[in-house]
Coordinates of C-alpha atoms in Angstrom, one line a residue:
M80 CA 0.0 0.0 0.0
K81 CA 2.2 2.7 -1.4
N82 CA 0.2 5.7 -0.1
I83 CA -0.2 4.1 3.3
I84 CA 3.4 3.6 4.3
K85 CA 5.3 6.3 2.6
K86 CA 7.3 8.6 4.8
F87 CA 6.5 12.3 5.4
T88 CA 7.5 13.6 2.0
S89 CA 5.6 15.7 -0.6
A90 CA 2.2 15.4 1.1
A91 CA 3.3 16.8 4.4
L92 CA 5.7 19.3 2.8
I93 CA 3.0 20.7 0.6
T94 CA 0.6 20.7 3.5
S95 CA 3.1 22.7 5.5
V96 CA 3.4 25.3 2.9
I97 CA -0.3 25.6 2.0
M98 CA -1.5 25.7 5.6
G99 CA 1.2 27.9 7.3
A100 CA 1.8 27.7 11.0
G101 CA 1.0 29.1 14.4
C102 CA -2.6 30.3 14.0
A103 CA -6.0 29.1 15.3
K104 CA -8.2 29.9 12.3
I105 CA -8.4 28.0 9.0
D106 CA -8.7 31.2 7.0
Q107 CA -5.3 32.4 8.2
F108 CA -3.7 29.7 6.2
G109 CA -4.9 30.7 2.7
K110 CA -2.1 33.0 1.6
T111 CA 1.1 30.9 2.0
N112 CA 1.3 29.6 -1.5
Q113 CA 5.1 29.1 -1.5
D114 CA 7.4 26.7 -3.2
P115 CA 7.2 23.4 -1.3
N116 CA 10.8 22.6 -2.3
G117 CA 11.8 25.3 0.2
I118 CA 10.4 23.4 3.2
T119 CA 12.9 21.1 4.9
T120 CA 11.2 20.5 8.2
P121 CA 7.5 19.9 9.1
V122 CA 5.5 22.6 10.8
P123 CA 3.4 20.7 13.4
S124 CA 0.8 23.4 13.8
A125 CA 0.2 23.5 10.1
L126 CA -0.1 19.8 9.9
L127 CA -2.6 19.8 12.8
T128 CA -4.7 22.5 11.1
N129 CA -4.7 20.6 7.9
V130 CA -5.9 17.4 9.5
E131 CA -8.6 19.1 11.6
S132 CA -9.9 20.9 8.6
G133 CA -10.8 17.6 7.1
I134 CA -12.3 15.9 10.2
G135 CA -15.7 17.4 9.4
G136 CA -15.6 15.5 6.1
L137 CA -15.4 12.2 8.0
A138 CA -18.7 13.1 9.6
A139 CA -20.3 13.9 6.2
V140 CA -19.5 10.8 4.2
L141 CA -22.2 10.6 1.5
R142 CA -22.0 6.8 1.0
T143 CA -22.6 5.9 4.6
A144 CA -25.3 8.5 4.9
V145 CA -27.0 6.7 2.1
Y146 CA -26.5 3.3 3.8
A147 CA -28.0 4.7 7.0
Q148 CA -30.9 5.9 4.8
Y149 CA -30.5 9.4 6.1
I150 CA -30.4 10.6 2.5
A151 CA -31.6 9.3 -0.9
E152 CA -30.0 9.5 -4.3
N153 CA -32.3 11.2 -6.7
Q154 CA -30.4 10.7 -10.0
Y155 CA -27.5 8.3 -9.9
T156 CA -28.8 5.5 -7.6
E157 CA -26.1 2.9 -7.6
V158 CA -25.1 3.3 -3.9
S159 CA -28.7 3.0 -2.6
L160 CA -29.2 0.0 -4.9
Y161 CA -26.2 -1.7 -3.1
S162 CA -23.7 -1.7 -5.9
L163 CA -20.2 -3.0 -4.9
P164 CA -18.6 -0.5 -2.4
L165 CA -15.1 -0.8 -3.8
V166 CA -13.6 2.2 -2.0
E167 CA -9.9 3.0 -1.6
M168 CA -8.7 3.6 2.0
S169 CA -5.2 4.7 1.1
G170 CA -6.0 8.4 1.1
T171 CA -7.0 8.2 4.7
Y172 CA -3.5 7.2 5.6
S173 CA -1.6 9.6 3.4
G174 CA -2.2 11.6 0.2
V175 CA -1.8 14.9 -1.4
G176 CA -5.1 16.8 -1.2
T177 CA -6.4 14.6 1.6
P178 CA -6.5 16.8 4.7
A179 CA -7.5 14.3 7.4
N180 CA -4.8 11.8 6.9
L181 CA -3.0 9.7 9.4
N182 CA 0.5 10.4 8.1
D183 CA 0.4 14.0 9.1
L184 CA -0.6 13.1 12.6
Q185 CA 2.2 10.5 12.8
T186 CA 4.6 13.2 11.7
I187 CA 3.5 15.4 14.6
I188 CA 4.0 12.6 17.0
N189 CA 7.4 11.6 15.6
Y190 CA 8.6 15.2 15.5
N191 CA 7.6 15.9 19.1
S192 CA 9.0 12.6 20.3
D193 CA 12.4 12.6 18.8
P194 CA 14.9 14.4 21.1
K195 CA 16.6 15.8 18.0
T196 CA 13.5 17.7 16.9
A197 CA 11.4 18.0 20.1
G198 CA 12.9 21.4 21.0
A199 CA 12.0 22.9 17.6
A200 CA 8.6 21.3 17.7
S201 CA 7.8 22.9 21.1
V202 CA 7.5 26.3 19.4
D203 CA 4.0 25.2 18.5
G204 CA 3.2 24.2 22.1
T205 CA 4.4 21.6 24.6
N206 CA 5.5 18.3 23.1
A207 CA 3.1 16.4 25.4
N208 CA 0.0 18.3 24.4
Q209 CA 0.8 18.1 20.7
I210 CA 1.3 14.4 20.9
A211 CA -1.9 13.9 23.0
I212 CA -4.1 15.8 20.5
A213 CA -2.5 13.9 17.5
R214 CA -3.1 10.6 19.3
I215 CA -6.8 11.4 19.8
L216 CA -7.3 12.5 16.2
K217 CA -5.3 9.5 15.0
A218 CA -7.5 7.2 17.1
F219 CA -10.6 8.9 15.7
I220 CA -9.6 8.4 12.1
F221 CA -8.6 4.8 12.6
W222 CA -11.9 4.2 14.3
Q223 CA -13.9 5.6 11.4
T224 CA -11.8 3.6 9.0
T225 CA -12.1 0.2 10.7
D226 CA -15.8 0.7 11.2
R227 CA -16.2 0.9 7.4
W228 CA -13.7 -1.8 6.2
G229 CA -13.2 -4.0 9.3
D230 CA -9.7 -5.4 9.4
I231 CA -7.2 -2.8 8.2
P232 CA -3.5 -2.0 8.4
Y233 CA -2.8 -0.6 11.9
S234 CA 0.1 -1.8 13.9
E235 CA 2.5 -1.9 10.9
A236 CA 1.1 1.1 9.1
L237 CA 2.7 4.6 9.0
K238 CA 6.2 3.0 9.3
G239 CA 7.6 4.5 6.1
A240 CA 10.2 2.4 4.2
A241 CA 10.6 0.2 7.2
N242 CA 7.5 -1.7 6.1
L243 CA 6.1 -1.3 2.6
T244 CA 3.5 -4.0 3.0
P245 CA 1.8 -3.7 6.4
K246 CA -0.3 -6.5 7.7
F247 CA -4.1 -6.0 8.3
D248 CA -4.8 -6.2 12.0
K249 CA -8.0 -7.8 13.4
Q250 CA -10.6 -5.2 14.2
E251 CA -10.9 -6.6 17.7
D252 CA -7.2 -5.8 18.3
I253 CA -7.5 -2.4 16.7
Y254 CA -10.5 -1.5 18.9
F255 CA -8.9 -2.3 22.2
D256 CA -5.6 -0.6 21.2
L257 CA -7.5 2.5 20.2
L258 CA -9.3 2.5 23.6
K259 CA -5.9 2.3 25.3
E260 CA -4.6 5.1 23.1
L261 CA -7.5 7.4 24.0
K262 CA -7.2 6.7 27.7
E263 CA -3.5 7.4 27.7
A264 CA -3.8 10.5 25.6
A265 CA -6.5 12.0 27.8
S266 CA -4.3 11.6 30.9
S267 CA -1.1 12.9 29.3
F268 CA -1.9 16.6 28.9
D269 CA 0.3 19.1 30.7
V270 CA -0.3 22.8 31.6
G271 CA 2.5 24.2 29.5
T272 CA 2.5 26.4 26.4
P273 CA -0.9 26.4 24.6
I274 CA -1.0 24.5 21.3
K275 CA -1.0 26.4 18.0
G276 CA -2.9 25.4 14.9
D277 CA -5.8 23.8 16.9
I278 CA -8.9 25.1 15.1
I279 CA -11.4 22.8 16.9
F280 CA -10.8 23.5 20.6
N281 CA -8.1 26.3 20.3
G282 CA -5.7 24.4 22.5
N283 CA -8.3 23.7 25.3
T284 CA -6.9 20.4 26.7
A285 CA -9.9 19.9 29.0
Q286 CA -12.2 19.7 26.0
W287 CA -9.8 17.4 24.2
A288 CA -9.8 15.1 27.3
R289 CA -13.6 15.1 27.4
T290 CA -13.7 14.3 23.7
A291 CA -11.4 11.3 24.1
N292 CA -13.4 10.0 27.0
S293 CA -16.6 10.4 25.0
M294 CA -15.1 8.5 22.1
R295 CA -14.2 5.7 24.4
M296 CA -17.8 5.5 25.6
V297 CA -19.2 5.3 22.1
M298 CA -16.6 2.9 20.9
A299 CA -17.1 0.6 23.9
M300 CA -20.9 0.6 23.2
R301 CA -20.1 -0.7 19.7
L302 CA -18.9 -3.9 21.4
A303 CA -22.2 -4.5 23.3
N304 CA -23.1 -7.5 21.1
K305 CA -19.7 -9.1 21.5
Y306 CA -19.5 -8.5 25.3
P307 CA -23.0 -7.7 26.6
A308 CA -22.5 -8.7 30.2
A309 CA -22.1 -6.2 33.0
G310 CA -18.5 -6.6 34.1
G311 CA -17.5 -7.8 30.7
K312 CA -14.7 -6.3 28.5
A313 CA -17.0 -3.7 26.9
A314 CA -18.7 -2.8 30.2
I315 CA -15.3 -2.3 31.9
E316 CA -14.0 0.0 29.1
F317 CA -17.3 2.0 29.1
A318 CA -17.4 2.4 32.9
N319 CA -13.8 3.5 33.0
A320 CA -14.4 6.2 30.4
A321 CA -17.7 7.3 31.9
A322 CA -16.0 7.7 35.3
A323 CA -12.9 9.5 34.1
V324 CA -12.2 12.6 36.3
T325 CA -11.7 14.7 33.2
G326 CA -15.4 14.1 32.2
H327 CA -17.2 13.5 29.0
I328 CA -19.5 15.5 26.7
T329 CA -22.9 16.2 28.3
A330 CA -23.8 19.6 26.8
N331 CA -23.7 21.0 23.2
A332 CA -21.2 23.6 24.3
D333 CA -18.6 20.9 24.5
N334 CA -19.5 19.1 21.3
F335 CA -16.6 17.9 19.1
T336 CA -17.3 20.4 16.3
V337 CA -15.6 21.7 13.2
V338 CA -16.4 25.3 12.3
Y339 CA -15.7 26.5 8.8
P340 CA -14.6 30.1 7.8
G341 CA -16.2 29.8 4.3
A342 CA -13.2 31.1 2.4
G343 CA -11.2 28.2 1.2
Y344 CA -12.7 25.8 3.7
K345 CA -16.5 25.3 3.4
N346 CA -19.0 23.1 5.1
P347 CA -19.0 19.7 3.3
W348 CA -22.8 19.6 3.1
F349 CA -22.7 23.1 1.5
L350 CA -20.2 21.7 -1.0
T351 CA -22.4 18.7 -1.8
Y352 CA -24.9 21.1 -3.4
E353 CA -22.6 23.8 -4.7
T354 CA -22.0 22.0 -8.0
R355 CA -24.6 19.2 -8.0
D356 CA -28.1 18.4 -6.9
D357 CA -28.4 14.6 -6.7
Y358 CA -29.1 14.0 -3.0
A359 CA -32.4 14.4 -1.3
S360 CA -33.9 13.8 2.2
S361 CA -34.8 10.2 2.6
K362 CA -38.4 9.2 3.0
T363 CA -37.2 6.6 5.6
M364 CA -36.0 9.4 7.9
G365 CA -39.1 11.5 7.1
D366 CA -41.5 8.7 8.0
V367 CA -39.7 8.0 11.3
L368 CA -39.8 11.6 12.4
N369 CA -43.4 12.1 11.3
G370 CA -44.4 8.9 13.1
L371 CA -42.8 10.2 16.3
G372 CA -44.2 13.7 15.9
D373 CA -40.6 14.9 15.8
T374 CA -40.0 18.5 14.8
R375 CA -36.4 17.9 14.0
L376 CA -37.8 17.2 10.5
S377 CA -37.9 21.0 10.1
A378 CA -34.1 21.2 10.5
F379 CA -33.1 18.0 8.7
G380 CA -34.4 19.1 5.4
T381 CA -35.6 22.0 3.3
N382 CA -39.3 20.9 3.2
A383 CA -41.6 17.9 3.8
V384 CA -41.3 16.3 0.4
M385 CA -39.3 13.2 1.2
F386 CA -37.6 11.1 -1.6
P387 CA -38.2 7.3 -1.7
Y388 CA -35.0 5.5 -1.1
G389 CA -33.4 3.0 -3.6
L390 CA -35.3 3.7 -6.8
T391 CA -33.8 2.9 -10.2
R392 CA -32.4 5.9 -12.0
D393 CA -35.4 6.1 -14.4
L394 CA -37.9 6.0 -11.5
A395 CA -35.8 8.5 -9.4
I396 CA -35.8 11.0 -12.3
Q397 CA -39.6 10.3 -12.8
Y398 CA -40.3 10.9 -9.1
G399 CA -38.3 14.1 -9.1
N400 CA -40.2 15.4 -12.1
S401 CA -43.5 14.4 -10.5
V402 CA -42.9 16.8 -7.6
G403 CA -41.5 19.5 -9.8
N404 CA -38.0 18.9 -8.5
G405 CA -39.3 20.2 -5.2
Q406 CA -38.0 17.3 -3.0
S407 CA -36.4 18.2 0.2
R408 CA -32.6 18.7 0.2
V409 CA -30.5 17.5 3.1
L410 CA -30.5 20.1 5.9
R411 CA -32.4 23.3 6.0
A412 CA -30.7 25.9 3.9
D413 CA -29.6 28.1 6.8
L414 CA -28.0 25.1 8.5
R415 CA -26.1 24.2 5.3
T416 CA -24.2 27.4 4.5
A417 CA -20.5 27.6 3.7
T418 CA -19.8 28.5 7.3
S419 CA -22.2 26.1 9.0
P420 CA -20.5 23.9 11.7
V421 CA -20.3 20.1 11.5
V422 CA -20.8 18.3 14.7
V423 CA -18.6 15.2 14.8
I424 CA -19.5 13.8 18.3
S425 CA -22.5 15.3 20.1
A426 CA -23.8 15.5 23.6
A427 CA -26.9 13.7 22.4
T428 CA -24.9 10.7 21.2
V429 CA -22.9 10.5 24.4
L430 CA -25.9 10.9 26.7
L431 CA -27.8 8.2 24.8
A432 CA -24.8 5.9 25.0
R433 CA -24.7 6.6 28.8
A434 CA -28.5 5.8 28.9
E435 CA -27.7 2.4 27.3
G436 CA -24.9 1.8 29.7
K437 CA -27.2 2.3 32.6
E438 CA -30.0 0.2 31.1
R439 CA -27.5 -2.6 30.6
G440 CA -26.2 -2.4 34.1
W441 CA -22.7 -1.4 33.0
I442 CA -22.7 1.7 35.2
A443 CA -24.8 2.7 38.2
G444 CA -28.2 4.4 37.7
G445 CA -30.5 1.6 36.7
T446 CA -33.6 2.2 34.6
A447 CA -34.5 5.5 36.3
G448 CA -31.0 6.9 35.5
A449 CA -31.2 5.5 32.0
E450 CA -34.5 7.2 31.4
A451 CA -33.2 10.5 32.7
D452 CA -30.2 10.3 30.3
Y453 CA -32.5 9.3 27.5
A454 CA -34.6 12.4 28.0
A455 CA -31.5 14.6 28.4
G456 CA -29.9 13.2 25.2
I457 CA -33.0 13.8 23.2
A458 CA -33.3 17.4 24.6
Q459 CA -29.7 18.1 23.7
S460 CA -30.3 16.8 20.1
F461 CA -33.3 19.1 19.6
A462 CA -31.2 22.0 21.1
Q463 CA -28.3 21.2 18.8
W464 CA -30.6 22.1 15.9
G465 CA -32.0 25.2 17.6
L466 CA -35.2 23.5 18.6
T467 CA -37.1 22.9 21.9
L468 CA -38.2 19.4 22.8
P469 CA -42.0 19.3 22.5
G470 CA -43.7 18.9 25.8
T471 CA -45.6 15.8 24.7
Y472 CA -42.7 14.1 22.8
L473 CA -41.7 11.8 25.7
T474 CA -45.2 10.7 26.5
G475 CA -46.1 9.3 23.0
P476 CA -44.3 6.9 20.6
A477 CA -40.9 7.9 22.0
N478 CA -41.9 7.2 25.7
Y479 CA -39.0 5.4 27.4
Q480 CA -41.2 2.8 29.1
T481 CA -43.9 2.1 26.6
G482 CA -43.2 3.9 23.3
A483 CA -43.9 1.8 20.2
G484 CA -41.7 3.8 17.9
V485 CA -43.0 3.6 14.3
P486 CA -44.2 0.0 13.8
G487 CA -45.8 0.8 10.4
S488 CA -44.0 0.8 7.1
I489 CA -41.3 3.4 6.7
G490 CA -39.6 4.6 3.5
A491 CA -42.1 3.1 1.0
G492 CA -43.4 5.1 -1.9
A493 CA -46.7 4.7 -3.7
A494 CA -46.6 2.7 -6.9
P495 CA -44.6 2.8 -9.1
Y496 CA -42.2 4.0 -6.4
D497 CA -43.1 1.2 -4.1
N498 CA -39.5 0.3 -3.2
Y499 CA -40.5 -1.7 -0.1
R500 CA -43.7 -3.7 -0.3
T501 CA -45.6 -6.6 1.3
A502 CA -45.4 -8.7 -1.8
D503 CA -41.6 -8.9 -1.5
N504 CA -41.8 -9.4 2.3
N505 CA -39.6 -6.4 2.5
I506 CA -41.3 -3.9 4.8
Q507 CA -39.1 -1.6 6.9
D508 CA -40.2 -0.3 10.3
A509 CA -38.9 1.5 13.3
A510 CA -40.8 -0.4 16.0
T511 CA -39.5 -0.2 19.5
T512 CA -40.6 -2.9 22.0
T513 CA -37.8 -2.4 24.6
P514 CA -36.0 0.5 26.2
L515 CA -32.8 -0.5 24.4
A516 CA -34.6 -0.3 21.1
R517 CA -35.9 3.1 22.0
I518 CA -32.4 4.3 22.8
A519 CA -31.2 2.8 19.5
L520 CA -33.8 4.7 17.5
Q521 CA -33.0 8.0 19.2
R522 CA -29.2 7.3 18.6
W523 CA -29.9 6.8 14.9
I524 CA -31.9 10.0 14.7
A525 CA -29.4 12.0 16.8
G526 CA -26.5 10.9 14.6
F527 CA -28.0 12.7 11.6
P528 CA -26.5 13.6 9.1
N529 CA -23.3 11.7 10.2
G530 CA -23.8 8.5 8.2
N531 CA -20.8 6.8 9.8
E532 CA -22.5 6.9 13.1
G533 CA -26.0 6.2 11.9
W534 CA -24.9 3.2 9.8
A535 CA -22.9 1.8 12.7
V536 CA -25.9 2.2 15.1
Q537 CA -28.2 0.5 12.7
R538 CA -25.8 -2.4 12.0
R539 CA -25.3 -3.1 15.7
T540 CA -28.8 -2.8 16.9
G541 CA -31.0 -3.5 13.8
V542 CA -33.0 -0.3 14.6
P543 CA -34.5 0.9 12.4
N544 CA -35.3 -2.3 10.6
L545 CA -33.7 -1.4 7.2
K546 CA -34.0 -3.7 4.2
T547 CA -32.7 -3.8 0.7
T548 CA -34.9 -2.1 -1.9
R549 CA -36.7 -4.4 -4.3
F550 CA -34.7 -2.8 -7.1
K551 CA -31.4 -3.9 -5.5
S552 CA -28.3 -4.8 -7.5
G553 CA -26.5 -6.4 -4.6
P554 CA -27.0 -7.6 -1.0
F555 CA -27.3 -5.2 2.0
V556 CA -24.0 -3.4 2.6
T557 CA -22.4 -4.1 6.0
R558 CA -18.8 -3.1 5.1
Y559 CA -16.7 -1.6 2.3
V560 CA -14.6 -4.0 0.3
Y561 CA -10.9 -3.6 -0.1
G562 CA -9.7 -1.4 -2.9
N563 CA -7.6 -2.1 -6.0
T564 CA -4.7 -0.4 -4.4
D565 CA -4.7 -2.9 -1.5
Y566 CA -4.7 -5.8 -3.9
G567 CA -2.2 -4.2 -6.3
L568 CA 0.4 -3.1 -3.8
N569 CA -0.2 -5.3 -0.7
K570 CA -1.7 -8.4 -2.3
A571 CA -0.6 -11.1 0.1
N572 CA -1.7 -9.3 3.3
T573 CA -5.0 -8.1 1.7
E574 CA -5.9 -11.7 0.6
E575 CA -5.0 -13.0 4.0
A576 CA -7.3 -10.4 5.7
A577 CA -10.1 -11.2 3.2
A578 CA -9.9 -14.9 4.0
R579 CA -9.8 -14.3 7.7
I580 CA -13.1 -12.3 7.7
G581 CA -14.9 -14.9 5.6
G582 CA -14.5 -13.2 2.3
D583 CA -14.0 -9.7 1.0
K584 CA -17.7 -9.2 0.4
Q585 CA -20.1 -6.3 1.0
D586 CA -22.3 -8.4 3.2
T587 CA -19.5 -9.8 5.3
K588 CA -20.0 -8.3 8.7
V589 CA -17.4 -6.4 10.7
W590 CA -16.2 -8.0 13.9
W591 CA -18.5 -6.2 16.3
D592 CA -21.6 -6.6 14.1
L593 CA -23.5 -9.8 15.1

């Protein structure tokens, strides 16, 4: 995997020049268009800014938003028809033009760790704090990558010429090492010189520690099907993170959020519609929100005309024409500007994970505590979108104790757009018969429009009960398949990984997905 293992060369050097150094706003890095051949050493603050500017894009992956049925394709419908997800992962590790790449973070760690360069690196903040932030971001990117592909290069990746063909680690091993990395990083901050180049928290190490602990909680909950027991491996990791003295995210003010200046760096959902118009609000999400009497629908789209998911191209174009191209676009226009923020990890997600931890008996609080966190998480989700939780919301279909959710059909259009129908035994629903299912449904809603999170929640819990469209071209997608670069440049290790997981197929499940 040539791009994965190459040393810090042109990509990082070009990044250093383009991004500049020592500032805390993205737009301050737009006028340093110098000759990259003049750069001989990395600038950690520039590399950090570059990576952070791309983190929002990892929370706005169109393909996974389609798989979560948050959004629908309204012209080119191959992804929602489950065509082969042959997607390259190499750019995530390193690549020119790929902001959120792991190689830049490894360079920050190496440069601040090497006694020969640590002194120069400390100009951008204490070595310990730079390393800690880089480790947290590195863990986040690896987490997002392994959740999409499963087994990936990890322990032998980012070694440069020392290893040109890294092995693919088991996802189980990756998960537990990432949990260790986050725990160690959160406890390693010092009170020295503030970090430069941090455009997410502006060097606030307390917020970085809370983010790391929150990531650990959400990651540990991914493992609930593998280790469901209180006192089991997942429960221990979850409880340790929830009890960390540095805290976790419980209010929107502490959300892990990327803010865009608009000039040079724009909100990725804004960019989705800047030059194209082939994504719409999914009728699946619309039916769930309408069934719950959920006013978040007013924020999640531009209007109430939801688009049936998984139509053929001809039917999709026909449906668009039938509504005068008036279908809802993803996110209300004022929430999808060039400068709109992207929330990567929200208080709602963490509080709902904590509710599940209490309901499972992983941490103290019991059902009463779980219900309180459930209500708080939903309230924070509404507030995140500038809305107030309706007074009757928690007494109806979303009631923690008795709420039925949306047991009727969701996402189905009227003929000829009947993508899900009884004749095919293919009806989708969002029924909730247990508190855990109610938490799962609210987790899926609160994740919007972050498809990585919504897709992961749905795969783990089965809520909502999503099916393949009757127009499908392939089976339900539960993972990406390895790319041509993997097979071309790291053939033996890629084939070994494919055999170990039961075949490199789109319906082979990742390790935590039972």
